[in-house]
mmCIF file of C-alpha atoms in Angstrom:
data_model
loop_
_atom_site.group_PDB
_atom_site.id
_atom_site.type_symbol
_atom_site.label_atom_id
_atom_site.label_comp_id
_atom_site.label_asym_id
_atom_site.label_seq_id
_atom_site.Cartn_x
_atom_site.Cartn_y
_atom_site.Cartn_z
ATOM 1 C CA MET N 1 -4.139 9.515 -20.881
ATOM 2 C CA THR N 2 -6.829 7.533 -19.085
ATOM 3 C CA PRO N 3 -10.267 8.944 -17.719
ATOM 4 C CA HIS N 4 -8.418 9.225 -14.310
ATOM 5 C CA ASN N 5 -5.164 10.038 -15.129
ATOM 6 C CA GLU N 6 -3.445 12.695 -17.221
ATOM 7 C CA ALA N 7 0.086 11.023 -17.716
ATOM 8 C CA SER N 8 1.084 9.983 -21.049
ATOM 9 C CA LYS N 9 2.556 6.529 -21.758
ATOM 10 C CA GLY N 10 6.034 6.288 -20.474
ATOM 11 C CA ASP N 11 5.523 8.858 -17.576
ATOM 12 C CA TYR N 12 5.566 5.978 -15.084
ATOM 13 C CA ALA N 13 8.540 3.553 -14.294
ATOM 14 C CA SER N 14 7.971 -0.050 -14.245
ATOM 15 C CA THR N 15 8.171 0.045 -10.503
ATOM 16 C CA VAL N 16 5.446 2.008 -8.651
ATOM 17 C CA LEU N 17 5.122 2.875 -4.903
ATOM 18 C CA LEU N 18 1.263 3.157 -4.019
ATOM 19 C CA PRO N 19 0.383 5.323 -0.877
ATOM 20 C CA GLY N 20 -3.256 6.151 -0.540
ATOM 21 C CA ASP N 21 -2.875 9.696 0.625
ATOM 22 C CA PRO N 22 -1.755 12.160 -2.354
ATOM 23 C CA GLN N 23 0.037 14.483 0.535
ATOM 24 C CA ARG N 24 1.968 11.431 1.490
ATOM 25 C CA ALA N 25 3.130 10.637 -2.268
ATOM 26 C CA GLU N 26 4.100 14.465 -2.649
ATOM 27 C CA TRP N 27 6.289 14.006 0.613
ATOM 28 C CA MET N 28 7.773 10.874 -0.373
ATOM 29 C CA ALA N 29 8.456 12.067 -3.726
ATOM 30 C CA GLN N 30 10.016 15.295 -2.579
ATOM 31 C CA THR N 31 11.814 13.771 0.307
ATOM 32 C CA PHE N 32 13.450 10.751 -1.289
ATOM 33 C CA LEU N 33 13.590 11.134 -5.148
ATOM 34 C CA GLU N 34 16.218 12.626 -7.398
ATOM 35 C CA ALA N 35 14.653 15.197 -9.766
ATOM 36 C CA PRO N 36 10.864 14.127 -8.941
ATOM 37 C CA ARG N 37 8.346 15.512 -11.558
ATOM 38 C CA CYS N 38 4.666 15.378 -10.976
ATOM 39 C CA VAL N 39 3.076 13.455 -13.741
ATOM 40 C CA ASN N 40 -0.785 13.368 -12.587
ATOM 41 C CA ARG N 41 -2.777 15.785 -10.807
ATOM 42 C CA ARG N 42 -6.165 14.782 -12.016
ATOM 43 C CA ARG N 43 -8.795 14.354 -9.203
ATOM 44 C CA GLY N 44 -6.135 15.368 -6.741
ATOM 45 C CA ALA N 45 -4.612 11.720 -7.027
ATOM 46 C CA LEU N 46 -0.958 13.038 -7.299
ATOM 47 C CA GLY N 47 1.621 10.775 -9.258
ATOM 48 C CA PHE N 48 5.158 11.545 -9.380
ATOM 49 C CA THR N 49 8.356 9.762 -11.245
ATOM 50 C CA GLY N 50 11.980 10.600 -10.436
ATOM 51 C CA LEU N 51 15.055 8.799 -9.636
ATOM 52 C CA PHE N 52 16.257 6.640 -6.662
ATOM 53 C CA ARG N 53 19.928 5.489 -6.790
ATOM 54 C CA GLY N 54 19.938 6.326 -10.380
ATOM 55 C CA LYS N 55 16.737 3.985 -11.096
ATOM 56 C CA PRO N 56 13.391 5.461 -12.208
ATOM 57 C CA VAL N 57 10.686 4.864 -9.797
ATOM 58 C CA SER N 58 7.189 6.131 -9.559
ATOM 59 C CA ILE N 59 4.629 7.069 -6.695
ATOM 60 C CA GLN N 60 1.051 7.145 -7.306
ATOM 61 C CA SER N 61 -1.515 7.728 -4.784
ATOM 62 C CA THR N 62 -4.554 5.656 -4.822
ATOM 63 C CA GLY N 63 -7.363 6.993 -2.457
ATOM 64 C CA ILE N 64 -9.052 4.957 0.042
ATOM 65 C CA GLY N 65 -10.699 1.549 -0.242
ATOM 66 C CA VAL N 66 -10.749 -1.119 -2.961
ATOM 67 C CA PRO N 67 -12.787 0.657 -5.815
ATOM 68 C CA SER N 68 -10.657 3.608 -5.741
ATOM 69 C CA PHE N 69 -7.458 1.546 -5.497
ATOM 70 C CA LEU N 70 -8.426 -0.732 -8.449
ATOM 71 C CA VAL N 71 -9.110 2.219 -10.806
ATOM 72 C CA TYR N 72 -5.729 3.700 -10.381
ATOM 73 C CA VAL N 73 -3.800 0.125 -10.136
ATOM 74 C CA HIS N 74 -5.696 -1.169 -13.379
ATOM 75 C CA GLU N 75 -4.774 1.771 -15.416
ATOM 76 C CA LEU N 76 -1.028 1.502 -14.135
ATOM 77 C CA LEU N 77 -0.987 -2.163 -15.187
ATOM 78 C CA ASP N 78 -3.176 -2.097 -18.334
ATOM 79 C CA PHE N 79 -2.324 1.248 -19.883
ATOM 80 C CA TYR N 80 1.045 2.445 -18.258
ATOM 81 C CA GLY N 81 2.918 -0.826 -18.257
ATOM 82 C CA ALA N 82 3.734 -1.111 -14.437
ATOM 83 C CA LYS N 83 5.325 -4.321 -13.381
ATOM 84 C CA THR N 84 6.113 -4.016 -9.901
ATOM 85 C CA LEU N 85 3.699 -2.564 -7.197
ATOM 86 C CA ILE N 86 4.628 -2.071 -3.700
ATOM 87 C CA ARG N 87 1.859 -0.579 -1.425
ATOM 88 C CA THR N 88 3.083 1.959 0.975
ATOM 89 C CA GLY N 89 -0.097 2.366 3.518
ATOM 90 C CA THR N 90 -1.356 2.662 6.918
ATOM 91 C CA CYS N 91 -3.068 -0.214 8.956
ATOM 92 C CA GLY N 92 -4.633 -0.792 12.249
ATOM 93 C CA GLY N 93 -2.669 -3.284 14.571
ATOM 94 C CA LEU N 94 -4.972 -6.036 15.760
ATOM 95 C CA THR N 95 -2.764 -7.535 18.462
ATOM 96 C CA ALA N 96 -1.137 -5.475 21.350
ATOM 97 C CA GLU N 97 2.211 -6.564 20.240
ATOM 98 C CA MET N 98 1.971 -4.271 17.031
ATOM 99 C CA ALA N 99 3.491 -1.139 18.242
ATOM 100 C CA LEU N 100 2.457 2.150 16.694
ATOM 101 C CA ARG N 101 4.809 3.347 14.019
ATOM 102 C CA SER N 102 6.149 -0.162 13.327
ATOM 103 C CA LEU N 103 5.722 -1.980 10.178
ATOM 104 C CA VAL N 104 3.570 -4.798 8.960
ATOM 105 C CA ILE N 105 4.545 -6.642 5.698
ATOM 106 C CA ALA N 106 1.671 -8.652 4.505
ATOM 107 C CA GLN N 107 2.762 -12.216 4.037
ATOM 108 C CA SER N 108 -0.856 -13.104 3.324
ATOM 109 C CA VAL N 109 -4.273 -11.561 3.375
ATOM 110 C CA ARG N 110 -7.844 -12.234 3.318
ATOM 111 C CA GLY N 111 -11.082 -10.448 3.135
ATOM 112 C CA GLU N 112 -12.894 -9.611 6.164
ATOM 113 C CA ASN N 113 -15.844 -11.542 4.741
ATOM 114 C CA ALA N 114 -16.683 -13.472 1.864
ATOM 115 C CA GLU N 115 -17.794 -10.355 -0.177
ATOM 116 C CA SER N 116 -15.089 -8.096 1.089
ATOM 117 C CA GLY N 117 -13.120 -6.888 -1.554
ATOM 118 C CA GLN N 118 -14.744 -8.675 -4.175
ATOM 119 C CA ILE N 119 -15.131 -6.677 -7.433
ATOM 120 C CA PHE N 120 -18.089 -8.637 -9.420
ATOM 121 C CA GLY N 121 -15.732 -11.875 -9.188
ATOM 122 C CA LEU N 122 -13.332 -10.323 -11.633
ATOM 123 C CA TYR N 123 -10.147 -10.929 -9.627
ATOM 124 C CA ARG N 124 -9.031 -14.042 -7.876
ATOM 125 C CA ALA N 125 -10.304 -14.367 -4.313
ATOM 126 C CA ASP N 126 -6.956 -15.326 -2.798
ATOM 127 C CA ALA N 127 -3.618 -14.141 -3.919
ATOM 128 C CA ASP N 128 -0.020 -13.944 -2.294
ATOM 129 C CA PRO N 129 2.717 -11.365 -2.574
ATOM 130 C CA ASP N 130 5.831 -11.918 -4.828
ATOM 131 C CA PRO N 131 7.968 -14.225 -2.775
ATOM 132 C CA VAL N 132 11.213 -12.645 -3.966
ATOM 133 C CA LEU N 133 9.829 -9.316 -2.858
ATOM 134 C CA LEU N 134 8.658 -10.572 0.311
ATOM 135 C CA ALA N 135 12.118 -12.173 1.031
ATOM 136 C CA GLN N 136 13.930 -9.095 0.117
ATOM 137 C CA ALA N 137 11.742 -6.929 2.268
ATOM 138 C CA LEU N 138 12.186 -9.167 5.306
ATOM 139 C CA ALA N 139 15.920 -9.243 5.035
ATOM 140 C CA ARG N 140 16.542 -5.431 4.128
ATOM 141 C CA ALA N 141 14.180 -4.535 7.258
ATOM 142 C CA SER N 142 16.245 -6.647 9.521
ATOM 143 C CA GLU N 143 19.487 -5.059 8.049
ATOM 144 C CA LEU N 144 18.244 -1.459 8.609
ATOM 145 C CA GLY N 145 17.025 -2.217 12.123
ATOM 146 C CA ILE N 146 13.509 -1.404 11.275
ATOM 147 C CA ASP N 147 10.698 -2.541 13.822
ATOM 148 C CA HIS N 148 8.525 -4.946 11.634
ATOM 149 C CA ARG N 149 6.367 -8.130 11.615
ATOM 150 C CA ALA N 150 5.383 -10.250 8.838
ATOM 151 C CA GLY N 151 2.207 -12.300 8.921
ATOM 152 C CA ARG N 152 -1.409 -12.365 7.856
ATOM 153 C CA THR N 153 -3.331 -9.091 7.290
ATOM 154 C CA ILE N 154 -7.130 -8.814 6.676
ATOM 155 C CA CYS N 155 -8.787 -6.288 4.261
ATOM 156 C CA SER N 156 -11.908 -4.546 5.144
ATOM 157 C CA ASP N 157 -14.246 -2.374 2.932
ATOM 158 C CA ILE N 158 -15.697 -0.658 5.759
ATOM 159 C CA PHE N 159 -13.804 1.973 8.155
ATOM 160 C CA TYR N 160 -16.806 3.162 10.443
ATOM 161 C CA HIS N 161 -18.395 -0.306 11.097
ATOM 162 C CA PRO N 162 -21.540 -0.489 13.453
ATOM 163 C CA GLN N 163 -19.869 -3.479 15.331
ATOM 164 C CA GLY N 164 -16.671 -1.583 16.227
ATOM 165 C CA ARG N 165 -13.845 -3.442 17.330
ATOM 166 C CA GLU N 166 -15.660 -6.721 17.945
ATOM 167 C CA ARG N 167 -15.796 -7.340 14.386
ATOM 168 C CA PHE N 168 -12.239 -8.338 14.288
ATOM 169 C CA ALA N 169 -12.536 -11.115 16.988
ATOM 170 C CA GLU N 170 -12.474 -13.861 14.557
ATOM 171 C CA ALA N 171 -9.305 -12.500 12.641
ATOM 172 C CA GLN N 172 -7.689 -11.793 15.858
ATOM 173 C CA ALA N 173 -8.329 -15.417 16.986
ATOM 174 C CA GLN N 174 -6.835 -16.447 13.745
ATOM 175 C CA GLY N 175 -3.674 -14.544 14.404
ATOM 176 C CA ALA N 176 -4.277 -11.669 11.893
ATOM 177 C CA LEU N 177 -1.613 -8.824 12.733
ATOM 178 C CA ALA N 178 -3.288 -5.744 11.113
ATOM 179 C CA VAL N 179 -6.347 -4.591 8.922
ATOM 180 C CA ASP N 180 -6.039 -1.987 5.865
ATOM 181 C CA MET N 181 -8.620 -1.451 3.201
ATOM 182 C CA GLU N 182 -6.546 -2.328 -0.055
ATOM 183 C CA THR N 183 -3.895 -5.054 0.341
ATOM 184 C CA SER N 184 -6.308 -7.970 -0.768
ATOM 185 C CA ALA N 185 -6.936 -5.749 -4.005
ATOM 186 C CA LEU N 186 -3.337 -5.326 -4.569
ATOM 187 C CA TYR N 187 -2.687 -9.028 -4.442
ATOM 188 C CA ARG N 188 -5.598 -10.128 -6.546
ATOM 189 C CA ILE N 189 -5.102 -7.728 -9.259
ATOM 190 C CA ALA N 190 -1.322 -8.204 -9.465
ATOM 191 C CA ALA N 191 -1.980 -11.919 -9.749
ATOM 192 C CA ASP N 192 -4.468 -11.256 -12.578
ATOM 193 C CA PHE N 193 -1.968 -9.068 -14.574
ATOM 194 C CA GLY N 194 1.097 -11.364 -13.836
ATOM 195 C CA ALA N 195 2.763 -8.297 -11.902
ATOM 196 C CA ARG N 196 4.790 -8.391 -8.867
ATOM 197 C CA ALA N 197 3.339 -6.993 -5.386
ATOM 198 C CA LEU N 198 4.032 -6.530 -2.007
ATOM 199 C CA SER N 199 2.362 -4.681 0.939
ATOM 200 C CA ILE N 200 4.049 -2.595 3.439
ATOM 201 C CA LEU N 201 2.015 -1.018 5.948
ATOM 202 C CA THR N 202 2.867 1.350 8.886
ATOM 203 C CA VAL N 203 0.631 0.981 12.197
ATOM 204 C CA VAL N 204 -1.144 4.139 12.834
ATOM 205 C CA ASP N 205 -3.605 2.834 15.495
ATOM 206 C CA ASN N 206 -4.144 -0.126 17.350
ATOM 207 C CA VAL N 207 -7.647 -1.924 17.341
ATOM 208 C CA ALA N 208 -6.688 -4.053 20.354
ATOM 209 C CA THR N 209 -5.161 -1.255 22.718
ATOM 210 C CA GLY N 210 -7.165 1.866 21.411
ATOM 211 C CA GLU N 211 -3.807 3.726 20.837
ATOM 212 C CA GLN N 212 -3.416 5.975 17.985
ATOM 213 C CA THR N 213 -0.796 8.363 16.670
ATOM 214 C CA ASP N 214 -1.551 11.872 15.920
ATOM 215 C CA TYR N 215 -1.949 13.176 12.429
ATOM 216 C CA SER N 216 0.629 15.839 13.187
ATOM 217 C CA GLU N 217 3.307 13.195 13.115
ATOM 218 C CA ARG N 218 2.715 12.638 9.477
ATOM 219 C CA GLN N 219 4.432 12.522 7.084
ATOM 220 C CA GLY N 220 7.680 11.794 9.111
ATOM 221 C CA LEU N 221 5.913 8.663 10.511
ATOM 222 C CA PHE N 222 6.588 6.930 7.127
ATOM 223 C CA ALA N 223 10.201 7.171 6.725
ATOM 224 C CA ASP N 224 11.038 3.644 7.337
ATOM 225 C CA MET N 225 8.316 2.386 5.196
ATOM 226 C CA THR N 226 9.519 4.597 2.369
ATOM 227 C CA ARG N 227 13.065 3.746 2.753
ATOM 228 C CA LEU N 228 12.358 0.113 2.704
ATOM 229 C CA ALA N 229 10.039 0.270 -0.144
ATOM 230 C CA LEU N 230 12.603 2.318 -2.179
ATOM 231 C CA ASP N 231 15.285 -0.216 -1.361
ATOM 232 C CA LEU N 232 13.177 -2.953 -3.050
ATOM 233 C CA ALA N 233 12.474 -0.641 -5.918
ATOM 234 C CA ALA N 234 16.016 0.074 -6.449
ATOM 235 C CA GLU N 235 16.656 -3.757 -6.621
ATOM 236 C CA SER N 236 13.788 -4.398 -8.667
#
């Protein structure tokens, strides 16, 4: 066990999907995995392990934002031996072309500013997804007919920002597709541990248009993202 996780060594598979919301983790496990079992309930951060196409796969919720995310992912990498991490999260679209419910595959990521996502300088400032996972995700999403785009995303530590939408003007001008709160941390810590990582995000609101999905749609809103992530997990 760790201070934040009651699972024993061996309870997690080497490939772990990382939703933020514990309810989404539970829905994903119960909907898509064979024989899922709950391996962690501590602090409500639900974790599950089961089989997908006969291969062990785990799903661990991580909470909101970089600090919470890094606690769970660090322990997965350092204590539980995870080797492949696939974020299955939500994001806000930054262009009018990013349709609600479509997917963003984070081909590159940067912090919203020089300090954003920096945890005492411990992890590399810039890192990229695993190129094989990225190529597989793009190919498989096209095969499945999933509405998706790949490109740059940005990572923000602040959800309710006093500047509102205006703070994204620079990122929008530079062609960023979406904003979330965890992807930069995922790519940095994975690079630090020599693990493979990819972030797949579902657009739940759009900064440019003001549109947003209704929470009542969840969790079915995430079916395409989950299928794609599990397809990658089965090939890992």
